[in-house]
Amino acid sequence: MRYSEIHRNILGLTEKMLSQQLRELEEDKIIHRTVYPEVPPRVEYTFTDLGKELATIFYALEKWGANFLTANRDSIKVADESCYTFREMPKEMIA
């Protein structure tokens, strides 16, 4: 996934914060950064095997949350719809 795609999918995230988080995720071996020798430069981010495992956990949490919200709709007054979900992320990134 390209930087611009990630930035577009996370509402309210500054470019500075995204750059910092991507660097940290790369240092922690969660994502891999590929720089292509093109002009202009093209950079893509993909999950490492460790990142794919982590994404599977996030998907499970998202599913649990959706089920919880559905089952408890009457008791929940506010849900933040600007929260990023992994639904927008291409499935081939974690396959």
N, C-alpha and C. Protein backbone atom coordinates (compact mmCIF):
# COMPACT_ATOMS: atom_id res chain seq x y z
N MET A 1 0.86 -1.16 0.00
CA MET A 1 0.00 0.00 0.00
C MET A 1 0.90 1.23 0.00
N ARG A 2 0.53 2.21 -0.77
CA ARG A 2 1.33 3.42 -0.87
C ARG A 2 0.99 4.39 0.27
N TYR A 3 1.94 5.25 0.57
CA TYR A 3 1.79 6.23 1.64
C TYR A 3 0.49 7.01 1.49
N SER A 4 0.21 7.50 0.29
CA SER A 4 -0.98 8.33 0.07
C SER A 4 -2.27 7.54 0.35
N GLU A 5 -2.28 6.25 0.03
CA GLU A 5 -3.46 5.42 0.32
C GLU A 5 -3.67 5.27 1.82
N ILE A 6 -2.58 5.04 2.53
CA ILE A 6 -2.67 4.91 3.99
C ILE A 6 -3.17 6.22 4.58
N HIS A 7 -2.58 7.34 4.16
CA HIS A 7 -2.96 8.65 4.70
C HIS A 7 -4.43 8.95 4.42
N ARG A 8 -4.90 8.60 3.25
CA ARG A 8 -6.30 8.84 2.88
C ARG A 8 -7.27 8.02 3.74
N ASN A 9 -6.86 6.84 4.18
CA ASN A 9 -7.74 5.95 4.94
C ASN A 9 -7.77 6.21 6.44
N ILE A 10 -6.88 7.06 6.92
CA ILE A 10 -6.84 7.33 8.37
C ILE A 10 -7.19 8.80 8.59
N LEU A 11 -8.43 9.04 8.92
CA LEU A 11 -8.91 10.41 9.09
C LEU A 11 -8.23 11.11 10.26
N GLY A 12 -7.84 12.36 10.04
CA GLY A 12 -7.29 13.18 11.11
C GLY A 12 -5.83 12.92 11.43
N LEU A 13 -5.17 12.05 10.70
CA LEU A 13 -3.77 11.74 10.96
C LEU A 13 -2.88 12.69 10.16
N THR A 14 -1.96 13.35 10.86
CA THR A 14 -1.06 14.26 10.16
C THR A 14 0.01 13.46 9.40
N GLU A 15 0.58 14.08 8.39
CA GLU A 15 1.64 13.41 7.63
C GLU A 15 2.85 13.13 8.51
N LYS A 16 3.15 14.05 9.42
CA LYS A 16 4.28 13.85 10.33
C LYS A 16 4.06 12.62 11.20
N MET A 17 2.86 12.49 11.75
CA MET A 17 2.57 11.35 12.63
C MET A 17 2.58 10.04 11.83
N LEU A 18 2.02 10.06 10.62
CA LEU A 18 2.02 8.85 9.80
C LEU A 18 3.45 8.42 9.48
N SER A 19 4.28 9.36 9.09
CA SER A 19 5.68 9.04 8.78
C SER A 19 6.38 8.44 9.99
N GLN A 20 6.15 9.02 11.15
CA GLN A 20 6.76 8.53 12.38
C GLN A 20 6.28 7.12 12.69
N GLN A 21 4.98 6.88 12.58
CA GLN A 21 4.43 5.56 12.89
C GLN A 21 4.92 4.51 11.89
N LEU A 22 4.99 4.87 10.62
CA LEU A 22 5.49 3.91 9.62
C LEU A 22 6.94 3.54 9.90
N ARG A 23 7.75 4.52 10.29
CA ARG A 23 9.15 4.24 10.65
C ARG A 23 9.22 3.27 11.83
N GLU A 24 8.39 3.53 12.85
CA GLU A 24 8.40 2.66 14.03
C GLU A 24 7.92 1.25 13.69
N LEU A 25 6.88 1.14 12.87
CA LEU A 25 6.39 -0.18 12.47
C LEU A 25 7.45 -0.93 11.67
N GLU A 26 8.20 -0.21 10.86
CA GLU A 26 9.28 -0.84 10.10
C GLU A 26 10.39 -1.30 11.04
N GLU A 27 10.76 -0.46 12.00
CA GLU A 27 11.79 -0.83 12.98
C GLU A 27 11.37 -2.05 13.79
N ASP A 28 10.07 -2.16 14.07
CA ASP A 28 9.55 -3.28 14.86
C ASP A 28 9.25 -4.51 14.01
N LYS A 29 9.58 -4.46 12.73
CA LYS A 29 9.41 -5.58 11.80
C LYS A 29 7.95 -5.96 11.57
N ILE A 30 7.05 -4.96 11.68
CA ILE A 30 5.62 -5.18 11.43
C ILE A 30 5.32 -4.95 9.95
N ILE A 31 6.00 -3.97 9.36
CA ILE A 31 5.83 -3.69 7.93
C ILE A 31 7.18 -3.68 7.25
N HIS A 32 7.13 -3.82 5.94
CA HIS A 32 8.34 -3.74 5.11
C HIS A 32 8.16 -2.58 4.14
N ARG A 33 9.18 -1.77 4.01
CA ARG A 33 9.16 -0.60 3.12
C ARG A 33 9.98 -0.92 1.88
N THR A 34 9.35 -0.80 0.71
CA THR A 34 10.05 -1.04 -0.55
C THR A 34 10.11 0.26 -1.33
N VAL A 35 11.33 0.67 -1.67
CA VAL A 35 11.54 1.88 -2.47
C VAL A 35 11.92 1.43 -3.88
N TYR A 36 11.15 1.87 -4.86
CA TYR A 36 11.40 1.52 -6.25
C TYR A 36 12.26 2.60 -6.90
N PRO A 37 13.24 2.19 -7.70
CA PRO A 37 14.15 3.16 -8.34
C PRO A 37 13.49 3.84 -9.54
N GLU A 38 12.56 4.71 -9.24
CA GLU A 38 11.81 5.42 -10.28
C GLU A 38 11.85 6.91 -10.00
N VAL A 39 11.50 7.69 -11.01
CA VAL A 39 11.36 9.13 -10.83
C VAL A 39 9.95 9.49 -11.28
N PRO A 40 9.13 10.04 -10.39
CA PRO A 40 9.40 10.28 -8.97
C PRO A 40 9.47 8.96 -8.20
N PRO A 41 10.12 8.98 -7.03
CA PRO A 41 10.27 7.76 -6.25
C PRO A 41 8.92 7.18 -5.85
N ARG A 42 8.85 5.87 -5.87
CA ARG A 42 7.63 5.17 -5.44
C ARG A 42 8.00 4.30 -4.25
N VAL A 43 7.21 4.41 -3.18
CA VAL A 43 7.45 3.64 -1.97
C VAL A 43 6.17 2.89 -1.63
N GLU A 44 6.30 1.61 -1.32
CA GLU A 44 5.14 0.81 -0.92
C GLU A 44 5.43 0.14 0.41
N TYR A 45 4.37 -0.04 1.18
CA TYR A 45 4.46 -0.69 2.48
C TYR A 45 3.63 -1.97 2.44
N THR A 46 4.20 -3.05 2.95
CA THR A 46 3.48 -4.33 3.05
C THR A 46 3.74 -4.91 4.43
N PHE A 47 2.83 -5.78 4.85
CA PHE A 47 3.02 -6.46 6.12
C PHE A 47 4.11 -7.51 6.00
N THR A 48 4.90 -7.63 7.03
CA THR A 48 5.81 -8.77 7.17
C THR A 48 4.96 -9.94 7.67
N ASP A 49 5.56 -11.10 7.83
CA ASP A 49 4.82 -12.23 8.39
C ASP A 49 4.30 -11.89 9.79
N LEU A 50 5.13 -11.22 10.57
CA LEU A 50 4.70 -10.80 11.91
C LEU A 50 3.54 -9.82 11.82
N GLY A 51 3.60 -8.90 10.87
CA GLY A 51 2.52 -7.94 10.67
C GLY A 51 1.23 -8.62 10.25
N LYS A 52 1.34 -9.66 9.41
CA LYS A 52 0.15 -10.40 8.99
C LYS A 52 -0.52 -11.08 10.17
N GLU A 53 0.30 -11.64 11.08
CA GLU A 53 -0.26 -12.25 12.29
C GLU A 53 -1.00 -11.20 13.12
N LEU A 54 -0.39 -10.04 13.27
CA LEU A 54 -1.00 -8.97 14.04
C LEU A 54 -2.28 -8.48 13.38
N ALA A 55 -2.29 -8.35 12.06
CA ALA A 55 -3.50 -7.92 11.34
C ALA A 55 -4.64 -8.90 11.55
N THR A 56 -4.33 -10.19 11.61
CA THR A 56 -5.36 -11.21 11.86
C THR A 56 -6.02 -10.96 13.22
N ILE A 57 -5.22 -10.59 14.20
CA ILE A 57 -5.76 -10.28 15.52
C ILE A 57 -6.64 -9.04 15.46
N PHE A 58 -6.21 -8.02 14.73
CA PHE A 58 -7.02 -6.80 14.59
C PHE A 58 -8.35 -7.08 13.90
N TYR A 59 -8.32 -7.94 12.87
CA TYR A 59 -9.57 -8.31 12.20
C TYR A 59 -10.52 -9.00 13.18
N ALA A 60 -9.97 -9.89 14.01
CA ALA A 60 -10.80 -10.59 15.00
C ALA A 60 -11.41 -9.59 15.99
N LEU A 61 -10.62 -8.62 16.42
CA LEU A 61 -11.13 -7.60 17.34
C LEU A 61 -12.20 -6.75 16.67
N GLU A 62 -11.99 -6.42 15.40
CA GLU A 62 -12.98 -5.64 14.67
C GLU A 62 -14.30 -6.40 14.55
N LYS A 63 -14.21 -7.69 14.25
CA LYS A 63 -15.41 -8.53 14.14
C LYS A 63 -16.13 -8.60 15.48
N TRP A 64 -15.36 -8.80 16.55
CA TRP A 64 -15.96 -8.85 17.88
C TRP A 64 -16.66 -7.53 18.18
N GLY A 65 -16.00 -6.41 17.87
CA GLY A 65 -16.58 -5.10 18.13
C GLY A 65 -17.87 -4.87 17.36
N ALA A 66 -17.88 -5.29 16.09
CA ALA A 66 -19.10 -5.14 15.28
C ALA A 66 -20.23 -5.97 15.86
N ASN A 67 -19.93 -7.19 16.28
CA ASN A 67 -20.95 -8.04 16.89
C ASN A 67 -21.45 -7.44 18.20
N PHE A 68 -20.53 -6.89 18.99
CA PHE A 68 -20.90 -6.27 20.26
C PHE A 68 -21.81 -5.07 20.02
N LEU A 69 -21.43 -4.22 19.06
CA LEU A 69 -22.25 -3.04 18.76
C LEU A 69 -23.64 -3.43 18.29
N THR A 70 -23.71 -4.46 17.45
CA THR A 70 -25.01 -4.92 16.95
C THR A 70 -25.87 -5.45 18.09
N ALA A 71 -25.27 -6.25 18.96
CA ALA A 71 -26.01 -6.86 20.06
C ALA A 71 -26.40 -5.85 21.13
N ASN A 72 -25.66 -4.76 21.24
CA ASN A 72 -25.88 -3.79 22.32
C ASN A 72 -26.24 -2.41 21.79
N ARG A 73 -26.83 -2.37 20.63
CA ARG A 73 -27.14 -1.10 19.96
C ARG A 73 -27.93 -0.14 20.86
N ASP A 74 -28.90 -0.63 21.61
CA ASP A 74 -29.73 0.25 22.43
C ASP A 74 -28.96 0.89 23.58
N SER A 75 -27.95 0.20 24.08
CA SER A 75 -27.23 0.74 25.23
C SER A 75 -26.02 1.59 24.85
N ILE A 76 -25.69 1.63 23.58
CA ILE A 76 -24.53 2.41 23.13
C ILE A 76 -25.02 3.67 22.44
N LYS A 77 -24.61 4.82 22.96
CA LYS A 77 -25.11 6.09 22.44
C LYS A 77 -24.24 6.65 21.32
N VAL A 78 -22.92 6.47 21.42
CA VAL A 78 -22.03 7.09 20.44
C VAL A 78 -21.00 6.08 19.95
N ALA A 79 -20.83 6.01 18.65
CA ALA A 79 -19.75 5.21 18.06
C ALA A 79 -18.98 6.13 17.13
N ASP A 80 -17.68 6.15 17.28
CA ASP A 80 -16.86 7.04 16.48
C ASP A 80 -16.64 6.44 15.10
N GLU A 81 -17.35 6.95 14.10
CA GLU A 81 -17.26 6.39 12.76
C GLU A 81 -16.02 6.85 12.00
N SER A 82 -15.26 7.77 12.58
CA SER A 82 -14.04 8.19 11.89
C SER A 82 -12.87 7.27 12.21
N CYS A 83 -13.09 6.30 13.06
CA CYS A 83 -12.03 5.37 13.43
C CYS A 83 -11.65 4.50 12.23
N TYR A 84 -10.37 4.42 11.97
CA TYR A 84 -9.88 3.61 10.86
C TYR A 84 -10.15 2.14 11.14
N THR A 85 -10.59 1.43 10.13
CA THR A 85 -10.74 -0.02 10.24
C THR A 85 -9.90 -0.67 9.16
N PHE A 86 -9.67 -1.93 9.32
CA PHE A 86 -8.89 -2.66 8.35
C PHE A 86 -9.71 -3.05 7.14
N ARG A 87 -10.99 -2.72 7.11
CA ARG A 87 -11.83 -3.05 5.96
C ARG A 87 -11.30 -2.41 4.69
N GLU A 88 -10.74 -1.20 4.80
CA GLU A 88 -10.25 -0.51 3.61
C GLU A 88 -8.93 -1.09 3.09
N MET A 89 -8.26 -1.87 3.92
CA MET A 89 -6.96 -2.39 3.53
C MET A 89 -7.13 -3.57 2.57
N PRO A 90 -6.41 -3.56 1.47
CA PRO A 90 -6.52 -4.67 0.53
C PRO A 90 -6.22 -6.01 1.20
N LYS A 91 -7.09 -6.98 0.98
CA LYS A 91 -6.95 -8.28 1.63
C LYS A 91 -5.65 -8.98 1.24
N GLU A 92 -5.13 -8.73 0.03
CA GLU A 92 -3.91 -9.40 -0.39
C GLU A 92 -2.71 -8.98 0.46
N MET A 93 -2.83 -7.88 1.18
CA MET A 93 -1.72 -7.46 2.04
C MET A 93 -1.53 -8.40 3.22
N ILE A 94 -2.61 -9.08 3.64
CA ILE A 94 -2.48 -9.96 4.80
C ILE A 94 -2.64 -11.42 4.45
N ALA A 95 -2.86 -11.71 3.21
CA ALA A 95 -3.06 -13.11 2.80
C ALA A 95 -1.77 -13.88 2.85
